[in-house]
Coordinates of C-alpha atoms in Angstrom, one line a residue:
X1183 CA -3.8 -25.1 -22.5
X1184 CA -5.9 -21.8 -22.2
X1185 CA -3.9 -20.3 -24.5
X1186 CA -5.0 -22.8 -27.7
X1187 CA -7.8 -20.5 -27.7
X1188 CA -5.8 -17.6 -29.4
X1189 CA -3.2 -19.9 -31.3
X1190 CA -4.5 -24.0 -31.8
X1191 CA -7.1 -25.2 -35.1
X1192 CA -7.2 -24.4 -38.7
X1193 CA -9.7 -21.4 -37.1
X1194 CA -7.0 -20.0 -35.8
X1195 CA -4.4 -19.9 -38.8
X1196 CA -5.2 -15.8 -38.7
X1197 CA -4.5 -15.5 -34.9
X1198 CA -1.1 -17.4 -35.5
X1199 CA -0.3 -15.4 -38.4
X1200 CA -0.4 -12.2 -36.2
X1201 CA 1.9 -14.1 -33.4
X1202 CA 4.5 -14.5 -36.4
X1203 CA 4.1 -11.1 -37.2
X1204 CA 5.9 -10.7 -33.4
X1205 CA 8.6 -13.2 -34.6
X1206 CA 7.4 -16.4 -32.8
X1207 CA 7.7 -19.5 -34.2
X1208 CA 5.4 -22.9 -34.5
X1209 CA 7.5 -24.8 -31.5
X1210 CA 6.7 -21.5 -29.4
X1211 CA 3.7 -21.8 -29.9
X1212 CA 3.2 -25.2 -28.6
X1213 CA 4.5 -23.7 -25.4
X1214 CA 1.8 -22.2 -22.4
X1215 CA 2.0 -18.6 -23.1
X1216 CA 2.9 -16.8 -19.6
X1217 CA 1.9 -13.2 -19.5
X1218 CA 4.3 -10.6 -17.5
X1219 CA 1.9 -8.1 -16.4
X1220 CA 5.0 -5.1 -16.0
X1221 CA 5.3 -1.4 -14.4
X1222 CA 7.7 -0.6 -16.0
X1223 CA 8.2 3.4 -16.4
X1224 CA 11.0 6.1 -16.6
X1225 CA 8.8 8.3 -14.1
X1226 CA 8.6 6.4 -11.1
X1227 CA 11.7 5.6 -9.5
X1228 CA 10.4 2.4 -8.3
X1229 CA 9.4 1.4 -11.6
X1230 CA 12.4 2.7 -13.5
X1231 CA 14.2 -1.0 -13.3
X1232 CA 11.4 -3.3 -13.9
X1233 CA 12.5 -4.0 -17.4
X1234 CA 16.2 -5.7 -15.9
X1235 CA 13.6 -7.3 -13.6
X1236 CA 11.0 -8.8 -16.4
X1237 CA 14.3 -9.9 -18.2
X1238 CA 15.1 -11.9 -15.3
X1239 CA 11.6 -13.2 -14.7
X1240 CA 11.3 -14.1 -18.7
X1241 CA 14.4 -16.2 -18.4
X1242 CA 13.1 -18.0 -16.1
X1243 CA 9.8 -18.8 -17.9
X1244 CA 12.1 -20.3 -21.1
X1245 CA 14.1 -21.9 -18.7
X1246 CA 10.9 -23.9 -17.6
X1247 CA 9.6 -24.5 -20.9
X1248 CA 7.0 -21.7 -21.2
X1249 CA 7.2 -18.6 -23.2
X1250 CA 6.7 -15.2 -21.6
X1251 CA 5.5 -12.4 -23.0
X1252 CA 5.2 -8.9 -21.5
X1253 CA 2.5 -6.1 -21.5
X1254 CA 2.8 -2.6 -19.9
X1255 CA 0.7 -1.3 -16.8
X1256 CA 0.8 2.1 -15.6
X1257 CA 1.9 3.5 -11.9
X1258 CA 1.9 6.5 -10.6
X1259 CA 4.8 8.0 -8.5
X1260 CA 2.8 9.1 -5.4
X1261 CA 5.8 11.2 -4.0
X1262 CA 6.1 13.3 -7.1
X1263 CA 1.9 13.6 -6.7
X1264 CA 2.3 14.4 -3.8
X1265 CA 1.2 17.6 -2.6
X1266 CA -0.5 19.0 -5.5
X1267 CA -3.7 18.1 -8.1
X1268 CA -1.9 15.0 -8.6
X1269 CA -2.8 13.3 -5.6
X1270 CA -6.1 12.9 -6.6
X1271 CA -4.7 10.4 -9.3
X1272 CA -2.8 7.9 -7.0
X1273 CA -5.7 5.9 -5.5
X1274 CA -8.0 5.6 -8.3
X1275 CA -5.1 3.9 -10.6
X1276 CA -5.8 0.7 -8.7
X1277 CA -9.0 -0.3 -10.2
X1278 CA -7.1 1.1 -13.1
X1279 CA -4.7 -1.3 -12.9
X1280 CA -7.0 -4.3 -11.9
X1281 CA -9.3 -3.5 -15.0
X1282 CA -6.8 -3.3 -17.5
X1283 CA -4.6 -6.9 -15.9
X1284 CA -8.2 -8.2 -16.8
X1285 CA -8.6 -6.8 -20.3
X1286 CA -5.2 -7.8 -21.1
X1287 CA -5.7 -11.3 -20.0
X1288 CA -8.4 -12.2 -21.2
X1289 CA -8.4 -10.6 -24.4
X1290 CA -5.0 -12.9 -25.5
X1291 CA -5.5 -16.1 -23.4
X1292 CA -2.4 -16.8 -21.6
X1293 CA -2.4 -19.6 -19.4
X1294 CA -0.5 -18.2 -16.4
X1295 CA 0.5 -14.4 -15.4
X1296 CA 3.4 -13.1 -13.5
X1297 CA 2.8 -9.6 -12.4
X1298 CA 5.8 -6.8 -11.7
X1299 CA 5.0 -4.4 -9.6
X1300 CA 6.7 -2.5 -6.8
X1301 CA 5.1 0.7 -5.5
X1302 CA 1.8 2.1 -3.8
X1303 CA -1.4 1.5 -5.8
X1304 CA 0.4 -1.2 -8.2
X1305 CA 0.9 -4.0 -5.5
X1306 CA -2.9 -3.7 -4.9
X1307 CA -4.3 -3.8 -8.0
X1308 CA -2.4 -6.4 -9.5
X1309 CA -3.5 -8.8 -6.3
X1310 CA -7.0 -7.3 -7.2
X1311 CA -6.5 -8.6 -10.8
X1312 CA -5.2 -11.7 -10.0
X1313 CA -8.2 -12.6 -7.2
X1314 CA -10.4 -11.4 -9.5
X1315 CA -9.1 -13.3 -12.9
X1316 CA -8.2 -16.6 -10.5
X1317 CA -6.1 -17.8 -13.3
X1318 CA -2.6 -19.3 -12.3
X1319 CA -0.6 -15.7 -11.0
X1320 CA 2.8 -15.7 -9.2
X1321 CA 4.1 -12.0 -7.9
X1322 CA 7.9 -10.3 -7.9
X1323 CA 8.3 -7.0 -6.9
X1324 CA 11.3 -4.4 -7.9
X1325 CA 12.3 -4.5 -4.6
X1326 CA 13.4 -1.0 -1.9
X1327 CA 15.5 1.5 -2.6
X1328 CA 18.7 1.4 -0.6
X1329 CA 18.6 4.2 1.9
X1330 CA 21.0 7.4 1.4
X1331 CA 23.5 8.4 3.6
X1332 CA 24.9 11.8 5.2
X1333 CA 27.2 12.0 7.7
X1334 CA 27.3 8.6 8.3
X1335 CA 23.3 8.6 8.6
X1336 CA 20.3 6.7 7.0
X1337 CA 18.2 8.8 4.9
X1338 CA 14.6 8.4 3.5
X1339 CA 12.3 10.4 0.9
X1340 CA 10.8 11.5 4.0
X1341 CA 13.8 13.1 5.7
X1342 CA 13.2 15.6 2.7
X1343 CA 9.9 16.3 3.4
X1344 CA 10.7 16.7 6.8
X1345 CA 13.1 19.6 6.3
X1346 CA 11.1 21.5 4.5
X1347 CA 9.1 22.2 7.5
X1348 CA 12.7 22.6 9.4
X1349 CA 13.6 25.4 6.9
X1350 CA 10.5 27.0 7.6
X1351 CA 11.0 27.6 11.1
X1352 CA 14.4 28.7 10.4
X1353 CA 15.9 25.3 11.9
X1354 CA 17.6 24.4 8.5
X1355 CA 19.1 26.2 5.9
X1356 CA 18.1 26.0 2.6
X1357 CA 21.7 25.1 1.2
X1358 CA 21.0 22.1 4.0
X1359 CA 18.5 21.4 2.3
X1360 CA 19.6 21.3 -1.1
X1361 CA 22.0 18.4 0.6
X1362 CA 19.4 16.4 1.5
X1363 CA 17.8 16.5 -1.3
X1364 CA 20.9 15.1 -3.4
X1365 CA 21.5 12.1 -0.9
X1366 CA 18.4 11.2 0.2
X1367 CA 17.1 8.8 -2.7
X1368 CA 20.5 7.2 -3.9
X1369 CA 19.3 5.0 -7.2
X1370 CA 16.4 3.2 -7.8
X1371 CA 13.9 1.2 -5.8
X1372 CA 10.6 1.5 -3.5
X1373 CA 11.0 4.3 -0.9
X1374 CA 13.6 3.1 1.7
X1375 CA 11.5 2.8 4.4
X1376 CA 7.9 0.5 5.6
X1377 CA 6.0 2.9 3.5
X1378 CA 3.2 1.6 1.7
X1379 CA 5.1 0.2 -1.2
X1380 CA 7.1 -1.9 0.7
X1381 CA 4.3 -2.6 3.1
X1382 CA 2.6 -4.2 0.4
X1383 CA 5.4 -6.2 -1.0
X1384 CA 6.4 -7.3 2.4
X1385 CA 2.5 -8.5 2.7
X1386 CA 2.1 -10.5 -0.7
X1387 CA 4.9 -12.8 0.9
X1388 CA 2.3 -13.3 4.0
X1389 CA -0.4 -13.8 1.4
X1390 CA 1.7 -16.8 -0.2
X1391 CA 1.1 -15.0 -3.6
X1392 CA 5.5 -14.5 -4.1
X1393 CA 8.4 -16.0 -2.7
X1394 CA 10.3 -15.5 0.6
X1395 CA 12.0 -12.0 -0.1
X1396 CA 9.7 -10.3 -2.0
X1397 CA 9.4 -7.6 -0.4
X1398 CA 13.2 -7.1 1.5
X1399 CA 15.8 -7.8 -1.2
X1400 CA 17.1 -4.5 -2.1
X1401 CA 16.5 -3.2 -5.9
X1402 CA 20.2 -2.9 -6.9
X1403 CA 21.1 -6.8 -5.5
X1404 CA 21.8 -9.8 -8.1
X1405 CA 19.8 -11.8 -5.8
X1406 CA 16.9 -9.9 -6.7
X1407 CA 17.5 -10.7 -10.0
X1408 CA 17.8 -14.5 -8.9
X1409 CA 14.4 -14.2 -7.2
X1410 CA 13.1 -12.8 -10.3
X1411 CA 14.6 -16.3 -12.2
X1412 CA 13.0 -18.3 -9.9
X1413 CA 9.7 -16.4 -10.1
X1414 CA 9.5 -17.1 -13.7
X1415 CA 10.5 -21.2 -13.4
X1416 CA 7.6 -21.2 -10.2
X1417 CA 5.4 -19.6 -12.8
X1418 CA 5.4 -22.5 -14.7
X1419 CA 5.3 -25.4 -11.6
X1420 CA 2.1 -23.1 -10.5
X1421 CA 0.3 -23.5 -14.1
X1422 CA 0.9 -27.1 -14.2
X1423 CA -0.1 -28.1 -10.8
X1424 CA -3.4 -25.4 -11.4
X1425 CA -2.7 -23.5 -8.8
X1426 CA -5.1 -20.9 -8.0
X1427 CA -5.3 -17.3 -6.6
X1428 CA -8.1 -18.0 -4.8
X1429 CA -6.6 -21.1 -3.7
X1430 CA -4.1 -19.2 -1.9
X1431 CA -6.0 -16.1 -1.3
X1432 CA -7.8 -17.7 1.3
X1433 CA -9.4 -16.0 5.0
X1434 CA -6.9 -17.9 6.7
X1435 CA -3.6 -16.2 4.4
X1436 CA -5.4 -12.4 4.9
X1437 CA -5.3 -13.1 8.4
X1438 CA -1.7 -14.3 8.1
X1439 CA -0.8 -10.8 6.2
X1440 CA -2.4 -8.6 9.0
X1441 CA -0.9 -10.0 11.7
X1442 CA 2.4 -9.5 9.6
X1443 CA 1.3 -6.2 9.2
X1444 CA 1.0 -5.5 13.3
X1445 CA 4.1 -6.9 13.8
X1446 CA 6.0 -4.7 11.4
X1447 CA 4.1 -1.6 11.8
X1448 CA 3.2 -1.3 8.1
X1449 CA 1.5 1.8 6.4
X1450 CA -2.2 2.8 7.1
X1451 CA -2.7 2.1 3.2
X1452 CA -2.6 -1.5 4.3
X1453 CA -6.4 -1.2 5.7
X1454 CA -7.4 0.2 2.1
X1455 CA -6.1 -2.1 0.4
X1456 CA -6.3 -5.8 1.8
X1457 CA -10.2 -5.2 2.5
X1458 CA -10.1 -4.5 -1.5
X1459 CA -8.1 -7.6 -2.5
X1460 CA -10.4 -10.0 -0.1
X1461 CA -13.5 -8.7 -1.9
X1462 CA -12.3 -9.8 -5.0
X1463 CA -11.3 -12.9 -3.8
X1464 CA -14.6 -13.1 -2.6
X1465 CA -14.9 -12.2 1.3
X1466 CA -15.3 -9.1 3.6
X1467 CA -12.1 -7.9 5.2
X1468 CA -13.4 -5.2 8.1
X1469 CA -11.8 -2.7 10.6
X1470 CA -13.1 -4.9 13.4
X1471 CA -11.1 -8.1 12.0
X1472 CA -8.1 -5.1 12.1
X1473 CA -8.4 -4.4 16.1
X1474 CA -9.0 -8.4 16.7
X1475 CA -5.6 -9.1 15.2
X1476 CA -4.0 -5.9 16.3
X1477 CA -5.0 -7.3 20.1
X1478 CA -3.4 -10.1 20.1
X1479 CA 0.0 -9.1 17.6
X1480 CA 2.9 -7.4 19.0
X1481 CA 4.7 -4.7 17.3
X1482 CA 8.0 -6.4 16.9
X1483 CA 9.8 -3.8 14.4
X1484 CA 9.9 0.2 14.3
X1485 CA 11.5 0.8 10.9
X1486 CA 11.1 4.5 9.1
X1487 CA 9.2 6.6 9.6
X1488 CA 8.5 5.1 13.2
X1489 CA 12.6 5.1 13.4
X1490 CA 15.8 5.8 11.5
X1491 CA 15.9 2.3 10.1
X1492 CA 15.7 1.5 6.4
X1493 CA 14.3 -1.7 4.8
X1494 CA 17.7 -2.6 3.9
X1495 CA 18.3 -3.8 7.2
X1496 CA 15.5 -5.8 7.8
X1497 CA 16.5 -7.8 5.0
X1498 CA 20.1 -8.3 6.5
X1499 CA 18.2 -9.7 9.5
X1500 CA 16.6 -12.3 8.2
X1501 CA 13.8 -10.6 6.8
X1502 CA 9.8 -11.5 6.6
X1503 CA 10.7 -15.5 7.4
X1504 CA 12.1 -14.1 10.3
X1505 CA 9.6 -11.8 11.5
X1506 CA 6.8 -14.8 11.2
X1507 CA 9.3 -17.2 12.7
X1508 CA 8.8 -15.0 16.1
X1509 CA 5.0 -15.3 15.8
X1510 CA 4.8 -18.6 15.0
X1511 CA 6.2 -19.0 18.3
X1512 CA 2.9 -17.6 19.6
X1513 CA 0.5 -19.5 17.2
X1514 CA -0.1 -15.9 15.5
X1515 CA 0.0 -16.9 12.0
X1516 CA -1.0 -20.2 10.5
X1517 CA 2.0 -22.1 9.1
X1518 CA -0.2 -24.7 6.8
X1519 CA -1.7 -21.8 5.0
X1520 CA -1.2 -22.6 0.6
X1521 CA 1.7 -20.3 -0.9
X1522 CA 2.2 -20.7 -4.8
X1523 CA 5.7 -22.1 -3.2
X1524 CA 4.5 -25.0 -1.1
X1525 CA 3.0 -23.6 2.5
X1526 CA 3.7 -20.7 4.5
X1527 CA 5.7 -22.5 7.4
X1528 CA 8.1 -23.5 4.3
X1529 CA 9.7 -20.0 4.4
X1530 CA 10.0 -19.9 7.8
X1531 CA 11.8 -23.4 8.4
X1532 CA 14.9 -22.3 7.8
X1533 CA 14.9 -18.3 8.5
X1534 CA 17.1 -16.9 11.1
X1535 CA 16.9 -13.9 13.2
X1536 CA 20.2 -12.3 12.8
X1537 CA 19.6 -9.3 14.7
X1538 CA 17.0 -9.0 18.0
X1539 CA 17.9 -5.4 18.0
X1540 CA 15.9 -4.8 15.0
X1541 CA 13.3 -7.9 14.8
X1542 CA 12.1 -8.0 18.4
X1543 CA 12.0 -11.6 20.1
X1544 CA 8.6 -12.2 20.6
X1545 CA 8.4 -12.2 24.3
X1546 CA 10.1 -8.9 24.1
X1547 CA 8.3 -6.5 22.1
X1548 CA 7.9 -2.9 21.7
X1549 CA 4.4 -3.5 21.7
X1550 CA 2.2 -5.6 23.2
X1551 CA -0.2 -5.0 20.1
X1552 CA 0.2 -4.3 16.8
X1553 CA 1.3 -0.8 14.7
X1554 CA -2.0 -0.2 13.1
X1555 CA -5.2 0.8 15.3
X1556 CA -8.7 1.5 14.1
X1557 CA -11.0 3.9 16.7
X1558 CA -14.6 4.8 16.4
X1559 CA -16.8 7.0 17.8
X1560 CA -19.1 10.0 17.4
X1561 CA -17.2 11.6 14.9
X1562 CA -16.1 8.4 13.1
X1563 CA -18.7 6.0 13.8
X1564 CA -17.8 3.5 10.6
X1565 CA -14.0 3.9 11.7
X1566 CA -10.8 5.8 11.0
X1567 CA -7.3 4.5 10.9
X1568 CA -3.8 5.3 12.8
X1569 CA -0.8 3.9 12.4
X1570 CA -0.2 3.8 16.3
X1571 CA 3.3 2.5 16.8
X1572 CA 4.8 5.8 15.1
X1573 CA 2.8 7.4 17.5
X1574 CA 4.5 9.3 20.5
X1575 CA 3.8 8.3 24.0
X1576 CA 2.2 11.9 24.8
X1577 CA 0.1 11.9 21.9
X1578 CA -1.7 8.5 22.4
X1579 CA -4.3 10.6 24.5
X1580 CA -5.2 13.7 24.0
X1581 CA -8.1 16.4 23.8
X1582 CA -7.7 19.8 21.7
X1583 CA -9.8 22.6 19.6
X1584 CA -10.3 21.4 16.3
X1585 CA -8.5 23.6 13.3
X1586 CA -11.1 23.0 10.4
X1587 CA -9.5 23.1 6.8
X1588 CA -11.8 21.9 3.7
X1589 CA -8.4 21.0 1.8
X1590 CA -5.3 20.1 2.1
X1591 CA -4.0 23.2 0.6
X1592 CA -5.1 25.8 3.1
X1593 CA -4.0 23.0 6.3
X1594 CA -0.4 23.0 4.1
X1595 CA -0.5 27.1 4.4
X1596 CA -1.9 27.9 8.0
X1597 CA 1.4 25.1 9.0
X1598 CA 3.7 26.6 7.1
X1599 CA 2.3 29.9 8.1
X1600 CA 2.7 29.2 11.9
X1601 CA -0.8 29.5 12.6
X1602 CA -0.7 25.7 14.0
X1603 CA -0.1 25.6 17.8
X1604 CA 0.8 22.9 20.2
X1605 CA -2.3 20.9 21.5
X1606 CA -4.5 21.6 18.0
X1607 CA -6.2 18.9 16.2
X1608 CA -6.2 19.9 12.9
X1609 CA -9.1 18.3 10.6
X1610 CA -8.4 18.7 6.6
X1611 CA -11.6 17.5 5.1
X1612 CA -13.6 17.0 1.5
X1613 CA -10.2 15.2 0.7
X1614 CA -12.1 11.5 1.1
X1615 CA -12.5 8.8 -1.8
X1616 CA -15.6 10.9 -3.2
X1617 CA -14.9 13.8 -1.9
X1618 CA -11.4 14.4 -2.9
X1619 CA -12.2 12.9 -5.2
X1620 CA -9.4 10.2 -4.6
X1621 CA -8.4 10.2 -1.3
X1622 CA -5.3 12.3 -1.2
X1623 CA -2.3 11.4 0.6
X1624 CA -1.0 13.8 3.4
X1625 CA 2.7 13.7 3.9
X1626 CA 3.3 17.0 3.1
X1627 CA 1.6 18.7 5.9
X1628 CA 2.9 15.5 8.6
X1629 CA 5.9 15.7 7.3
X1630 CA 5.9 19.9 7.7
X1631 CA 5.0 19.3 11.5
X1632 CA 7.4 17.3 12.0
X1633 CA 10.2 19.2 10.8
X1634 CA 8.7 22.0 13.2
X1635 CA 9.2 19.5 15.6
X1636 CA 5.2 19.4 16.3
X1637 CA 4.6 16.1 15.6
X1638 CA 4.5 14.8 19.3
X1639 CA 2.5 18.1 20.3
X1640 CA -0.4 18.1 17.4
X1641 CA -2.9 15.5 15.9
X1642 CA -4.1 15.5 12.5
X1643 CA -7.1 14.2 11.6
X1644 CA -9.0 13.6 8.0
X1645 CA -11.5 11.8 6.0
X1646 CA -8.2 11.6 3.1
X1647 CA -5.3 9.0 3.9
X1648 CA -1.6 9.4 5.1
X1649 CA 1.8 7.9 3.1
X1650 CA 3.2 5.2 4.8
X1651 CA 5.4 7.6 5.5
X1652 CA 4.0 9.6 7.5
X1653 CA 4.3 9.7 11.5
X1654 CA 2.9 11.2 14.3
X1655 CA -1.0 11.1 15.7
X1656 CA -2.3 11.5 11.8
X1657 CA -5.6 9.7 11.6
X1658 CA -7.2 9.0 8.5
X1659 CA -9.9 7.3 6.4
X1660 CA -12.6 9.4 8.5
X1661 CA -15.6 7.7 8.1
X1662 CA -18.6 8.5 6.5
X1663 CA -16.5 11.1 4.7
X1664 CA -17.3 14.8 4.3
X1665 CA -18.4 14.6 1.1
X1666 CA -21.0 12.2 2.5
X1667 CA -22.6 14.3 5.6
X1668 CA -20.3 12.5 7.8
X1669 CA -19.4 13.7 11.4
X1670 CA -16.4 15.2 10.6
X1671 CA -18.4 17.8 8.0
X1672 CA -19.9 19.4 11.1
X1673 CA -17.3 20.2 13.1
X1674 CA -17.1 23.9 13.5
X1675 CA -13.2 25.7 15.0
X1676 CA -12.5 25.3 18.0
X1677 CA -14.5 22.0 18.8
X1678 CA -13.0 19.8 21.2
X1679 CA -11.6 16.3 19.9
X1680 CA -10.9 13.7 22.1
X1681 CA -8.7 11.2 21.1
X1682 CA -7.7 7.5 22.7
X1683 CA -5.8 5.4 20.8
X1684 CA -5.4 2.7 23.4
X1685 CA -9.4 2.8 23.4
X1686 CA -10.2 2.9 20.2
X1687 CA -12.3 6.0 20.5
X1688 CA -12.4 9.5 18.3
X1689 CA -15.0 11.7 20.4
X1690 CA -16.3 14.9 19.1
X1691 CA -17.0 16.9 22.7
X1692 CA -20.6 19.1 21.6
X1693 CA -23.3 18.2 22.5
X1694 CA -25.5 15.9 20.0
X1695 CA -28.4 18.1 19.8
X1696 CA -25.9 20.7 18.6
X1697 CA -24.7 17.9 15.9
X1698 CA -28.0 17.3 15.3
X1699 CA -29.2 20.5 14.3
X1700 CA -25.6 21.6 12.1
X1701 CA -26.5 18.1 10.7
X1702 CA -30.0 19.5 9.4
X1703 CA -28.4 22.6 7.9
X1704 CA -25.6 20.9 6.2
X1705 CA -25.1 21.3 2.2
X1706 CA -22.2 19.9 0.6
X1707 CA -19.6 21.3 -1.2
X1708 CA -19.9 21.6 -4.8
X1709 CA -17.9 18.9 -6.6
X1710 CA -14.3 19.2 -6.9
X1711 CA -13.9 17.8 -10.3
X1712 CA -16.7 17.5 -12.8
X1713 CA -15.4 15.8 -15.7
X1714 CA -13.2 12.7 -16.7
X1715 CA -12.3 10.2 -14.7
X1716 CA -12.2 11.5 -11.4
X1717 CA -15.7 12.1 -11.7
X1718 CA -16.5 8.8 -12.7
X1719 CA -14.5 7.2 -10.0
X1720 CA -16.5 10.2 -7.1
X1721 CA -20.0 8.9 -8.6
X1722 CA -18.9 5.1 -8.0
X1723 CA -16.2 4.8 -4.9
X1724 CA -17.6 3.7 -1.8
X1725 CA -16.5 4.3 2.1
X1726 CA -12.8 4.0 3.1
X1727 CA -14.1 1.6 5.5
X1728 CA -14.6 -0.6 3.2
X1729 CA -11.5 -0.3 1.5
X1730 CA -12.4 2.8 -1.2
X1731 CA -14.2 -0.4 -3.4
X1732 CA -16.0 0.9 -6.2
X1733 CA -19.8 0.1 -6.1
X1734 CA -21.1 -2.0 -9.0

């Protein structure tokens, strides 16, 4: 066992001594020590649970003859971030989080890890960590919120968001408000929706890294609790068979995991963070691999933001199983590829699509390709990213002046201000991985638009990053960035922007002698934050192309 490093010998009577101090005893000992890498927190609603969860998980691991033992990571709440300096400290918790698995595991030798996550940057990093630490690592996730309810209607985190911009335009009330507000997050859980939480959970099951219902079995179900049993005894079948992250982490399972991603129309956050996970597995994971897959995956599911429709409800259809049963059909994922459970095509052998309606057949899709798109061009010639099916039909083409903001702040006022018309492309820069620094999310400003029921008249462009819950024509992860003398730091108001999602193409419309020579008088902005981490993090993070991966 690994773990006879810390606890095995006559040199290590004083290691021993200091696990008695925590109450073990000499049989426990004997056991493989399984470490439960746990988000737990009382700030994230997501999070809030994970103890009830790690209970679960550590019954499990007795069960099957191991002995679990937990250690704290942190995770921070992106929707109370949002909107404010916060923001900047979403992103950069995932290396965070994948540096401190490592320390944590390698400093007290357990033999085998099961990490608890369940929202944004958390999923990530602890799929960094175990790629990286390749040591025996099954996942189980806190699972989605259930969606709240008014009138008889589904509500999301974002249908709050949403009305803020309604209230400003004098569509809503504030007393309407104040409703929404109560009923829109009923308990705890993920975000109800395929925002990037869930987005990720839903992915780790493509990646074989959890088992089937990972990422669809609501928070508040026993059977979640059951999955989080099992997790623990698989914990233990994984160790002894030496099964590996990397085993399983494999070109063939990343491909698996984006064509999931097409077909459910997962979060732009996706394209950050799978190129990050496959480096530390040990591969490059590009926006060109994104398009190939997008091509040839339809979009079989439009759950919220792209519709009404909560997670909930794809888990009452039969959930992921289901969704890669329908493209198996099609040869679009590989069935053979490892899971920690067996194969892949083991989940799907007996799932069941209980409800068309909401998981597409595959020869009837909404889309013939996928929900995420990434477009190039003159202003973002290493790539940007859209999460096309929560596009609208008019906005898949179109050509307006540019609105130039340098932050999200002063977009956020000219919005709420009315200063936004139909037919703008509004461009919030200096918000990228270096020069946010951290690569703010933007829901407040889609979210705002949409309320003002603009989000099918006006396109949104940055070099920062959307929540999965955004919707709308919001394209993000600009490339070079601002920050870096990228195209989109030379675009001047009133510029024409030319976008074509169904081509793939993000066209500045001046002249490139005119670039050219804004390009030779160009001086960046003076750093947003000077000190402390942030810093740090702006001095090492690389392109959003790439997945935000911090340069050694």
């Amino acid at each position: 066992m690994r773990s006879d490093v810390v606890k095995k010998g006559i040199a290590r009577a004083p290691h021993r001594s200091l696990f008695k101090a925590l109450g073990f005893i000499d049989e426990e000992l004997a056991r493989p020590l399984i470490g439960l890498a746990v988000a737990q927190s009382e700030i994230v609603p997501g999070h809030v649970h994970l103890y009830t969860i790690a209970q679960a998980a550590a019954a499990g691991v007795r069960l099957a003859g191991g002995i679990p033992v937990q250690f704290p990571v942190i995770g921070v709440c992106d929707g109370i971030a949002m909107g404010h300096e916060g923001m900047r400290y979403s992103l950069v918790t995932r290396e965070l989080i994948a540096d401190s698995i490592e320390c944590m595991v390698m400093a007290h030798g357990f033999d085998a890890l099961i990490c608890i996550p369940n929202c944004d940057k958390i999923v990530p990093g602890m799929l960094m960590a175990a790629a990286r630490l390749n040591l025996p690592t099954v996942f189980v996730s806190g699972g989605p919120m259930l969606a709240g309810k008014k009138d008889g209607k589904p509500l999301t985190f974002t249908t709050v968001y949403e009305a803020v911009g309604a209230v400003a335009t004098g569509n809503m009330d504030e007393g309407e408000l104040t409703a929404l507000e109560e009923a829109a997050c009923p308990g705890c859980g993920s975000c109800s929706g395929m925002f990037t939480a869930n987005s990720m959970n839903c992915v780790t099951e493509a990646l074989g890294m959890a088992l089937p219902g990972n990422g669809t079995i609501p928070a508040v179900m026993a059977e979640r609790l059951r999955l989080a049993k099992k997790t623990g005894v698989l914990a233990l079948d994984v160790w002894k068979k030496d099964i590996r992250p990397r085993s399983v982490l494999t070109e063939t399972a990343f491909m698996n995991a984006l064509a999931l991603d097409m077909a459910l129309g997962c979060s732009t956050n996706t394209a950050l963070h799978l190129p990050a996970i496959a480096h530390e597995a040990g591969f490059t994971l590009d926006l060109d691999r994104l398009n190939q897959v997008s091509a040839v995956t339809p979009n079989l599911c439009k759950l919220a933001p792209a519709s009404a429709t909560p997670i909930e409800e794809l888990h009452a259809a039969g959930g992921i199983p289901a969704v890669l049963g329908e493209l198996a059909k099609k040869a679009l994922i590989t069935l053979e590829a490892a899971t920690v459970y067996g194969v892949l095509g083991d989940s799907v052998e007996t799932a069941v699509n209980r409800n068309t309606a909401l998981i597409r057949p595959i020869e009837d899709p909404y889309s013939p390709t996928g929900g995420l798109a990434a477009l190039k061009g003159n202003l973002a010639p290493e790539g940007c990213v859209v999460k096309q099916s929560a596009v609208a039909p008019s906005m898949v083409k179109h050509e307006g002046p540019a609105r130039v903001f340098d932050s999200e702040e002063a977009a956020f006022d000219a919005i709420m201000g009315g200063a936004i018309k139909a037919g703008d492309v509004i461009v919030i820069r200096y918000e990228g991985p270096r020069g946010g620094p951290g690569m703010k999310e933007m829901l407040a400003p889609t979210a705002a638009l949409a309320g003002m029921g603009l989000d099918d008249k006006v396109a949104l462009i940055t070099d920062g990053r959307f929540s999965g819950a955004t919707k709308g024509a919001a394209i993000g992860h600009i490339s070079p960035e601002a920050a870096e003398g990228g195209p989109i730091a030379l675009l001047e108001e009133g510029d024409k922007i030319a976008i074509d999602i169904e081509g793939r193409a993000i066209t500045i419309k001046v002249a490139a002698e005119i670039l050219e020579a804004r390009k030779a008088a160009w001086k960046p902005l003076p750093p947003k934050v000077r000190t402390g981490y942030l810093a740090r993090y702006a001095r090492q993070v690389g392109s959003a192309a790439s997945g935000a991966i911090l340069q050694d």
